[in-house]
Amino acid sequence: QLLNTYFKRFDDIIVNKYGLEKIKTIGDAYMCAAGIHPNKGDRKKYKREQAAKLVQAALEINRFIKNEAILAQKKNRPYFEGRIGIHSGDVIAGVVGEKKYAYDIWGDTVNTASRVESNGSINTVNISESTKYLLGEKFNYTDSRSVNAKNIGQINIYNVTMI
């Protein structure tokens, strides 16, 4: 029930408010993506806009998680902490399966996003260097660090906040 409360709020933020693509949930993990649908206009501008929308949604989700923790602690109830990882790049997307179809995404971008999340700080929005490059000066970046990501090598991770 608690996990459902969180995921319903994530859906509201990701899908309803920002128009992003929910991919799936895996246990207590929630996967979503921005920019999945091709854009016929200025591709670079579109990528920047989508990255910014995803980071704004992530920051809102992070605020929700933190607020829920504060309320739960006051009432001595369980709560979740969260790590959010964002990476930007190309993906392969499609429907897989014969009996039970599922829309999914694959590729190095997905794997790198997972490593950004798993190596990131708790209760922060963690982004890769390629996402930071796309975002430019729209956000503040703190706690820059280099990590050795499994099967990828050294990557730079940043915490991101609103200006």
Short mmCIF file of C-alpha atoms in Angstrom, two decimals:
data_model
loop_
_atom_site.label_atom_id
_atom_site.label_comp_id
_atom_site.label_asym_id
_atom_site.label_seq_id
_atom_site.Cartn_x
_atom_site.Cartn_y
_atom_site.Cartn_z
CA GLN A 1 0.00 0.00 0.00
CA LEU A 2 2.85 2.39 0.86
CA LEU A 3 4.67 1.65 -2.40
CA ASN A 4 1.43 2.16 -4.32
CA THR A 5 1.00 5.59 -2.67
CA TYR A 6 4.45 6.62 -3.86
CA PHE A 7 4.10 5.20 -7.39
CA LYS A 8 0.68 6.81 -7.88
CA ARG A 9 2.23 10.19 -7.02
CA PHE A 10 5.19 9.49 -9.34
CA ASP A 11 2.74 8.64 -12.14
CA ASP A 12 0.89 11.89 -11.52
CA ILE A 13 4.12 13.89 -11.75
CA ILE A 14 5.76 11.98 -14.62
CA VAL A 15 2.80 11.27 -16.88
CA ASN A 16 0.11 13.79 -16.04
CA LYS A 17 2.12 16.89 -15.16
CA TYR A 18 5.21 16.58 -17.37
CA GLY A 19 3.98 14.28 -20.17
CA LEU A 20 6.93 11.92 -19.84
CA GLU A 21 6.97 8.20 -20.52
CA LYS A 22 6.60 5.74 -17.64
CA ILE A 23 8.45 2.59 -18.68
CA LYS A 24 7.94 0.23 -15.73
CA THR A 25 8.37 -0.46 -12.06
CA ILE A 26 10.76 -3.14 -10.85
CA GLY A 27 10.37 -3.88 -7.16
CA ASP A 28 10.74 -0.49 -5.51
CA ALA A 29 12.37 1.05 -8.62
CA TYR A 30 10.49 3.32 -11.03
CA MET A 31 11.80 3.76 -14.58
CA CYS A 32 10.73 6.57 -16.86
CA ALA A 33 12.13 8.38 -19.89
CA ALA A 34 11.89 11.66 -21.72
CA GLY A 35 12.23 12.31 -25.43
CA ILE A 36 11.25 8.79 -26.50
CA HIS A 37 9.04 10.06 -29.30
CA PRO A 38 10.95 11.49 -32.26
CA ASN A 39 10.74 15.20 -32.87
CA LYS A 40 10.78 16.61 -36.38
CA GLY A 41 11.95 20.09 -35.30
CA ASP A 42 15.21 21.28 -33.79
CA ARG A 43 16.61 18.02 -32.36
CA LYS A 44 19.16 19.68 -30.07
CA LYS A 45 16.55 22.06 -28.60
CA TYR A 46 14.12 19.15 -28.14
CA LYS A 47 16.74 17.11 -26.24
CA ARG A 48 17.47 20.07 -23.96
CA GLU A 49 13.77 20.66 -23.29
CA GLN A 50 13.15 16.98 -22.54
CA ALA A 51 16.17 16.75 -20.22
CA ALA A 52 14.96 19.84 -18.35
CA LYS A 53 11.43 18.42 -18.00
CA LEU A 54 12.82 15.15 -16.65
CA VAL A 55 15.02 16.93 -14.11
CA GLN A 56 12.13 19.16 -13.01
CA ALA A 57 9.95 16.06 -12.54
CA ALA A 58 12.77 14.33 -10.64
CA LEU A 59 13.19 17.31 -8.32
CA GLU A 60 9.45 17.30 -7.64
CA ILE A 61 9.51 13.55 -6.91
CA ASN A 62 12.48 14.07 -4.62
CA ARG A 63 10.59 16.79 -2.69
CA PHE A 64 7.62 14.43 -2.35
CA ILE A 65 9.84 11.63 -0.99
CA LYS A 66 11.48 13.97 1.53
CA ASN A 67 8.14 15.43 2.67
CA GLU A 68 6.63 11.95 3.09
CA ALA A 69 9.63 10.94 5.23
CA ILE A 70 9.17 13.96 7.50
CA LEU A 71 5.45 13.24 7.95
CA ALA A 72 6.06 9.52 8.51
CA GLN A 73 8.76 10.12 11.11
CA LYS A 74 6.44 12.42 13.08
CA LYS A 75 3.81 9.66 13.14
CA ASN A 76 6.32 6.80 13.59
CA ARG A 77 5.29 5.21 10.27
CA PRO A 78 7.44 3.56 7.61
CA TYR A 79 8.69 5.58 4.64
CA PHE A 80 11.07 5.30 1.71
CA GLU A 81 14.25 7.12 0.89
CA GLY A 82 15.13 7.53 -2.74
CA ARG A 83 17.94 7.83 -5.23
CA ILE A 84 17.28 9.30 -8.64
CA GLY A 85 19.68 8.82 -11.54
CA ILE A 86 19.42 10.56 -14.91
CA HIS A 87 21.54 10.08 -18.01
CA SER A 88 20.96 11.38 -21.53
CA GLY A 89 21.54 9.62 -24.82
CA ASP A 90 20.03 7.33 -27.41
CA VAL A 91 18.00 4.25 -26.50
CA ILE A 92 16.44 1.33 -28.29
CA ALA A 93 12.71 1.12 -27.56
CA GLY A 94 10.09 -1.44 -28.39
CA VAL A 95 7.57 -4.03 -27.34
CA VAL A 96 8.88 -7.42 -26.24
CA GLY A 97 7.26 -10.74 -25.46
CA GLU A 98 4.74 -13.12 -26.98
CA LYS A 99 2.35 -13.91 -24.13
CA LYS A 100 2.50 -10.74 -22.06
CA TYR A 101 3.65 -7.72 -24.01
CA ALA A 102 5.78 -5.06 -22.38
CA TYR A 103 7.13 -1.77 -23.72
CA ASP A 104 10.76 -1.40 -22.71
CA ILE A 105 13.97 0.49 -23.47
CA TRP A 106 17.55 -0.80 -23.75
CA GLY A 107 21.07 0.30 -24.42
CA ASP A 108 24.10 1.98 -22.89
CA THR A 109 22.05 5.03 -21.93
CA VAL A 110 19.72 2.92 -19.77
CA ASN A 111 22.64 1.10 -18.17
CA THR A 112 24.48 4.35 -17.46
CA ALA A 113 21.36 5.91 -15.91
CA SER A 114 21.12 2.88 -13.63
CA ARG A 115 24.77 3.34 -12.58
CA VAL A 116 24.21 7.07 -11.94
CA GLU A 117 21.31 6.11 -9.66
CA SER A 118 23.12 3.31 -7.83
CA ASN A 119 26.25 5.44 -7.28
CA GLY A 120 24.28 8.58 -6.43
CA SER A 121 23.54 10.19 -3.12
CA ILE A 122 20.36 9.31 -1.26
CA ASN A 123 17.49 11.81 -1.43
CA THR A 124 19.09 13.80 -4.23
CA VAL A 125 18.71 14.02 -7.98
CA ASN A 126 21.90 12.66 -9.53
CA ILE A 127 22.76 13.36 -13.16
CA SER A 128 25.50 12.38 -15.56
CA GLU A 129 27.87 14.75 -17.26
CA SER A 130 26.04 14.41 -20.60
CA THR A 131 22.79 15.50 -18.94
CA LYS A 132 24.56 18.40 -17.23
CA TYR A 133 25.88 19.46 -20.63
CA LEU A 134 22.38 19.38 -22.13
CA LEU A 135 20.88 21.38 -19.26
CA GLY A 136 23.42 24.18 -19.38
CA GLU A 137 22.83 26.91 -16.80
CA LYS A 138 19.16 26.05 -16.07
CA PHE A 139 20.04 24.37 -12.76
CA ASN A 140 22.64 24.40 -9.97
CA TYR A 141 25.13 21.54 -9.80
CA THR A 142 26.85 20.41 -6.63
CA ASP A 143 28.86 17.51 -5.26
CA SER A 144 30.68 16.65 -8.48
CA ARG A 145 32.36 13.26 -8.20
CA SER A 146 33.88 10.62 -10.41
CA VAL A 147 32.80 7.02 -9.82
CA ASN A 148 33.84 3.72 -11.31
CA ALA A 149 30.56 2.45 -12.74
CA LYS A 150 30.21 -1.32 -13.15
CA ASN A 151 30.82 -2.42 -16.78
CA ILE A 152 31.14 1.22 -17.88
CA GLY A 153 34.23 2.74 -16.24
CA GLN A 154 34.73 6.22 -14.82
CA ILE A 155 31.76 8.56 -15.04
CA ASN A 156 31.15 11.98 -13.53
CA ILE A 157 28.02 12.43 -11.42
CA TYR A 158 26.51 15.68 -10.18
CA ASN A 159 23.72 16.54 -7.76
CA VAL A 160 21.29 18.98 -9.34
CA THR A 161 19.01 21.58 -7.74
CA MET A 162 16.79 24.38 -9.03
CA ILE A 163 18.29 27.83 -9.49
#
